[in-house]
PDB file of C-alpha atoms in Angstrom:
ATOM      1  CA  MET A1372       7.875  -0.459 -17.466  1.00 60.00           C
ATOM      2  CA  TYR A1373       4.664  -2.510 -16.888  1.00 93.00           C
ATOM      3  CA  ILE A1374       3.253   0.001 -14.609  1.00 97.00           C
ATOM      4  CA  ARG A1375      -0.748   0.935 -15.828  1.00 96.00           C
ATOM      5  CA  GLN A1376      -3.691   2.794 -14.315  1.00 96.00           C
ATOM      6  CA  ALA A1377      -6.205   0.428 -12.995  1.00 96.00           C
ATOM      7  CA  GLU A1378      -9.501  -0.952 -14.730  1.00 95.00           C
ATOM      8  CA  LYS A1379     -12.300  -2.174 -13.626  1.00 94.00           C
ATOM      9  CA  GLU A1380     -11.278  -6.012 -13.994  1.00 95.00           C
ATOM     10  CA  ASP A1381      -8.006  -5.656 -11.441  1.00 96.00           C
ATOM     11  CA  VAL A1382     -10.088  -5.151  -8.501  1.00 96.00           C
ATOM     12  CA  SER A1383     -10.243  -8.584  -8.163  1.00 96.00           C
ATOM     13  CA  ARG A1384      -6.414  -8.858  -7.713  1.00 97.00           C
ATOM     14  CA  ILE A1385      -5.884  -5.763  -6.404  1.00 97.00           C
ATOM     15  CA  ALA A1386      -8.147  -6.752  -3.536  1.00 96.00           C
ATOM     16  CA  GLU A1387      -6.718 -10.128  -3.283  1.00 96.00           C
ATOM     17  CA  ILE A1388      -2.992  -8.550  -2.968  1.00 97.00           C
ATOM     18  CA  LEU A1389      -4.348  -5.959  -0.608  1.00 95.00           C
ATOM     19  CA  VAL A1390      -6.033  -8.633   2.208  1.00 95.00           C
ATOM     20  CA  TYR A1391      -2.882 -11.061   1.532  1.00 94.00           C
ATOM     21  CA  ASN A1392      -0.753  -8.526   3.023  1.00 92.00           C
ATOM     22  CA  ASN A1393      -2.921  -6.733   5.260  1.00 89.00           C
ATOM     23  CA  ARG A1394      -3.219  -9.973   7.575  1.00 93.00           C
ATOM     24  CA  THR A1395       0.554 -10.841   6.743  1.00 90.00           C
ATOM     25  CA  ASN A1396       1.699  -7.807   7.664  1.00 86.00           C
ATOM     26  CA  TYR A1397      -0.551  -6.053  10.597  1.00 87.00           C
ATOM     27  CA  PHE A1398      -2.250  -9.114  12.190  1.00 86.00           C
ATOM     28  CA  PRO A1399       0.516  -9.758  14.355  1.00 87.00           C
ATOM     29  CA  ILE A1400       0.602  -5.990  15.372  1.00 84.00           C
ATOM     30  CA  PHE A1401      -2.919  -5.661  15.868  1.00 86.00           C
ATOM     31  CA  GLN A1402      -3.908  -9.368  16.715  1.00 84.00           C
ATOM     32  CA  ASP A1403      -7.920  -8.431  15.792  1.00 86.00           C
ATOM     33  CA  GLU A1404      -9.197 -11.567  14.251  1.00 89.00           C
ATOM     34  CA  GLY A1405     -12.437 -10.337  13.987  1.00 84.00           C
ATOM     35  CA  TYR A1406     -10.946  -7.598  11.615  1.00 88.00           C
ATOM     36  CA  SER A1407      -8.312  -9.495   9.819  1.00 87.00           C
ATOM     37  CA  PHE A1408     -10.350 -12.229   9.457  1.00 92.00           C
ATOM     38  CA  GLY A1409     -14.046 -11.369   9.195  1.00 87.00           C
ATOM     39  CA  GLU A1410     -13.997  -7.642   8.329  1.00 87.00           C
ATOM     40  CA  MET A1411     -11.167  -8.140   5.722  1.00 88.00           C
ATOM     41  CA  GLN A1412     -12.887  -9.647   3.247  1.00 91.00           C
ATOM     42  CA  VAL A1413     -11.496 -10.119  -0.485  1.00 93.00           C
ATOM     43  CA  LEU A1414     -15.694  -9.793  -2.253  1.00 94.00           C
ATOM     44  CA  THR A1415     -16.078  -6.415   0.071  1.00 92.00           C
ATOM     45  CA  VAL A1416     -12.726  -4.920  -0.917  1.00 91.00           C
ATOM     46  CA  ALA A1417     -13.255  -5.613  -4.371  1.00 94.00           C
ATOM     47  CA  GLU A1418     -16.463  -4.194  -4.337  1.00 93.00           C
ATOM     48  CA  ASN A1419     -15.001  -1.125  -3.062  1.00 91.00           C
ATOM     49  CA  TYR A1420     -12.858  -0.557  -5.289  1.00 92.00           C
ATOM     50  CA  LEU A1421     -15.497  -1.134  -8.380  1.00 92.00           C
ATOM     51  CA  GLN A1422     -18.335   0.769  -6.819  1.00 92.00           C
ATOM     52  CA  ASP A1423     -16.283   3.695  -6.142  1.00 89.00           C
ATOM     53  CA  ASP A1424     -14.489   5.007  -9.613  1.00 88.00           C
ATOM     54  CA  GLU A1425     -12.353   7.947  -8.015  1.00 88.00           C
ATOM     55  CA  MET A1426     -10.460   5.470  -6.025  1.00 89.00           C
ATOM     56  CA  ARG A1427     -10.039   3.411  -8.472  1.00 90.00           C
ATOM     57  CA  ASN A1428      -8.653   5.695 -10.504  1.00 92.00           C
ATOM     58  CA  ASN A1429      -6.015   6.846  -8.115  1.00 96.00           C
ATOM     59  CA  VAL A1430      -4.838   2.710  -8.541  1.00 97.00           C
ATOM     60  CA  PHE A1431      -1.616   1.800 -10.552  1.00 98.00           C
ATOM     61  CA  VAL A1432      -0.804  -1.893 -11.477  1.00 98.00           C
ATOM     62  CA  TYR A1433       2.627  -3.482 -12.201  1.00 98.00           C
ATOM     63  CA  ASP A1434       1.195  -5.629 -14.507  1.00 97.00           C
ATOM     64  CA  ASP A1435       3.210  -7.901 -17.427  1.00 95.00           C
ATOM     65  CA  GLY A1436       0.696 -10.403 -17.941  1.00 94.00           C
ATOM     66  CA  ILE A1437      -0.444 -10.805 -13.993  1.00 96.00           C
ATOM     67  CA  ILE A1438      -0.886  -8.057 -11.595  1.00 97.00           C
ATOM     68  CA  ARG A1439       2.223  -8.396  -9.014  1.00 98.00           C
ATOM     69  CA  GLY A1440       1.278  -5.184  -6.849  1.00 98.00           C
ATOM     70  CA  PHE A1441      -0.281  -1.799  -6.775  1.00 98.00           C
ATOM     71  CA  VAL A1442       0.380   1.440  -5.546  1.00 98.00           C
ATOM     72  CA  GLN A1443      -2.423   3.792  -4.422  1.00 97.00           C
ATOM     73  CA  ILE A1444      -2.234   8.136  -4.742  1.00 97.00           C
ATOM     74  CA  GLU A1445      -4.200  10.800  -3.712  1.00 96.00           C
ATOM     75  CA  GLY A1446      -2.673  14.403  -4.223  1.00 95.00           C
ATOM     76  CA  LYS A1447       1.337  13.815  -3.491  1.00 96.00           C
ATOM     77  CA  GLU A1448       0.411  11.289  -0.529  1.00 97.00           C
ATOM     78  CA  ILE A1449       1.184   7.114  -1.392  1.00 98.00           C
ATOM     79  CA  LYS A1450      -1.679   5.649   0.499  1.00 97.00           C
ATOM     80  CA  LYS A1451      -0.799   2.179  -0.284  1.00 96.00           C
ATOM     81  CA  LEU A1452       1.727   0.380  -1.920  1.00 97.00           C
ATOM     82  CA  TYR A1453       1.524  -3.708  -1.671  1.00 97.00           C
ATOM     83  CA  VAL A1454       3.197  -6.382  -4.219  1.00 97.00           C
ATOM     84  CA  ASP A1455       2.075  -9.654  -3.738  1.00 96.00           C
ATOM     85  CA  THR A1456       4.299 -11.737  -1.211  1.00 92.00           C
ATOM     86  CA  PHE A1457       4.897 -14.115  -3.968  1.00 95.00           C
ATOM     87  CA  PHE A1458       6.850 -11.697  -5.832  1.00 96.00           C
ATOM     88  CA  GLN A1459       8.498  -9.481  -3.192  1.00 93.00           C
ATOM     89  CA  SER A1460      12.080  -8.614  -3.685  1.00 92.00           C
ATOM     90  CA  LYS A1461      11.849  -8.793  -7.366  1.00 95.00           C
ATOM     91  CA  GLY A1462      12.107  -4.619  -7.809  1.00 95.00           C
ATOM     92  CA  ILE A1463       7.983  -4.609  -8.174  1.00 97.00           C
ATOM     93  CA  GLY A1464       7.530  -2.352  -5.023  1.00 96.00           C
ATOM     94  CA  ALA A1465      10.701  -0.036  -5.983  1.00 97.00           C
ATOM     95  CA  ALA A1466       9.188   0.416  -9.612  1.00 97.00           C
ATOM     96  CA  LEU A1467       6.101   1.045  -8.070  1.00 98.00           C
ATOM     97  CA  ILE A1468       7.456   3.247  -5.994  1.00 97.00           C
ATOM     98  CA  GLY A1469       9.489   5.179  -8.697  1.00 96.00           C
ATOM     99  CA  TYR A1470       6.410   5.652 -10.767  1.00 97.00           C
ATOM    100  CA  ALA A1471       4.610   7.730  -7.687  1.00 97.00           C
ATOM    101  CA  VAL A1472       7.446   9.472  -7.209  1.00 97.00           C
ATOM    102  CA  THR A1473       8.609  10.878 -10.877  1.00 95.00           C
ATOM    103  CA  VAL A1474       5.519  10.070 -12.279  1.00 96.00           C
ATOM    104  CA  LYS A1475       2.636  11.057 -10.139  1.00 96.00           C
ATOM    105  CA  GLY A1476       4.727  13.699  -7.464  1.00 95.00           C
ATOM    106  CA  ALA A1477       4.231  11.403  -4.789  1.00 97.00           C
ATOM    107  CA  GLU A1478       5.873  13.386  -1.412  1.00 97.00           C
ATOM    108  CA  TYR A1479       5.050  11.812   1.321  1.00 98.00           C
ATOM    109  CA  LEU A1480       3.007   8.537   2.808  1.00 98.00           C
ATOM    110  CA  TRP A1481       1.945   7.625   6.452  1.00 97.00           C
ATOM    111  CA  ALA A1482       3.852   4.022   7.476  1.00 95.00           C
ATOM    112  CA  LEU A1483       2.805   2.355  10.840  1.00 92.00           C
ATOM    113  CA  GLU A1484       5.311   2.081  13.261  1.00 93.00           C
ATOM    114  CA  LYS A1485       5.876  -1.135  14.291  1.00 92.00           C
ATOM    115  CA  ASN A1486       6.303  -1.939  10.661  1.00 92.00           C
ATOM    116  CA  ARG A1487       9.812  -1.913  10.429  1.00 92.00           C
ATOM    117  CA  LYS A1488       9.827  -3.614   7.163  1.00 91.00           C
ATOM    118  CA  ALA A1489       8.171  -1.149   5.138  1.00 93.00           C
ATOM    119  CA  ILE A1490       9.993   1.545   6.925  1.00 95.00           C
ATOM    120  CA  ARG A1491      13.448  -0.044   5.546  1.00 95.00           C
ATOM    121  CA  PHE A1492      12.046   0.067   1.916  1.00 96.00           C
ATOM    122  CA  TYR A1493      10.421   3.408   2.300  1.00 96.00           C
ATOM    123  CA  GLU A1494      13.789   4.512   3.106  1.00 95.00           C
ATOM    124  CA  ARG A1495      15.611   2.477   0.746  1.00 94.00           C
ATOM    125  CA  HIS A1496      14.114   4.569  -1.713  1.00 95.00           C
ATOM    126  CA  GLY A1497      14.276   8.192  -0.345  1.00 94.00           C
ATOM    127  CA  PHE A1498      11.733   8.620   2.253  1.00 96.00           C
ATOM    128  CA  HIS A1499      12.486   9.548   6.035  1.00 95.00           C
ATOM    129  CA  PRO A1500      10.207   9.800   9.141  1.00 94.00           C
ATOM    130  CA  THR A1501       9.355  13.605  10.086  1.00 94.00           C
ATOM    131  CA  GLY A1502       9.320  12.899  13.605  1.00 91.00           C
ATOM    132  CA  GLU A1503       5.295  13.315  12.863  1.00 95.00           C
ATOM    133  CA  ARG A1504       3.436  10.781  14.607  1.00 94.00           C
ATOM    134  CA  ILE A1505      -0.670  10.151  14.792  1.00 92.00           C
ATOM    135  CA  PHE A1506      -2.867   7.213  15.523  1.00 92.00           C
ATOM    136  CA  GLU A1507      -3.969   4.774  13.659  1.00 87.00           C
ATOM    137  CA  GLU A1508      -7.696   5.308  13.525  1.00 84.00           C
ATOM    138  CA  GLY A1509      -9.332   3.016  15.946  1.00 79.00           C
ATOM    139  CA  THR A1510      -6.108   1.634  17.697  1.00 82.00           C
ATOM    140  CA  THR A1511      -3.610   2.389  19.797  1.00 85.00           C
ATOM    141  CA  GLU A1512      -0.799   2.510  17.452  1.00 88.00           C
ATOM    142  CA  TYR A1513       1.110   5.132  15.405  1.00 94.00           C
ATOM    143  CA  LEU A1514       1.363   6.027  12.328  1.00 95.00           C
ATOM    144  CA  LEU A1515       4.845   7.635  10.970  1.00 95.00           C
ATOM    145  CA  LYS A1516       4.993  10.404   8.281  1.00 97.00           C
ATOM    146  CA  LEU A1517       7.865  10.104   5.895  1.00 97.00           C
ATOM    147  CA  THR A1518       8.879  12.550   3.010  1.00 97.00           C
ATOM    148  CA  ARG A1519      10.539  12.364   0.083  1.00 92.00           C
ATOM    149  CA  GLN A1520      13.695  13.553   0.225  1.00 72.00           C
ATOM    150  CA  GLU A1521      17.146  14.256  -2.487  1.00 58.00           C
ATOM    151  CA  TYR A1522      20.151  13.316  -1.494  1.00 44.00           C
TER     152      TYR A1522
END
């Protein structure tokens, strides 16, 4: 397996993956140009990861010579899971979610209700909606809680 804890040298790639995925997946839902193309900048995101050792210590990258994706875990929660769009559908997301569950003990996550593609992915990997919904902070969109269920 090519998954390891993130290092400072990884933050520019992590930020690049996060920003591109955020724009691709969330801009169509929120239509917030100011956030997606103003506030959401690679340099700013990278600086946040550089300055926050605790946050960076909770990030694990899929690195086989190229960082292709990452998962961020806090306690039992998967906070973020992104794969570079050029490398999706190659088992990288499955490896990252498997790592989060089997190695780090992740049990739940929150997904944007309108992000059906992500919800289908999580369901394929044993996470299922609990029925619990909350508003995404500062928006009118809902997040759904999904928990891990073994069958």
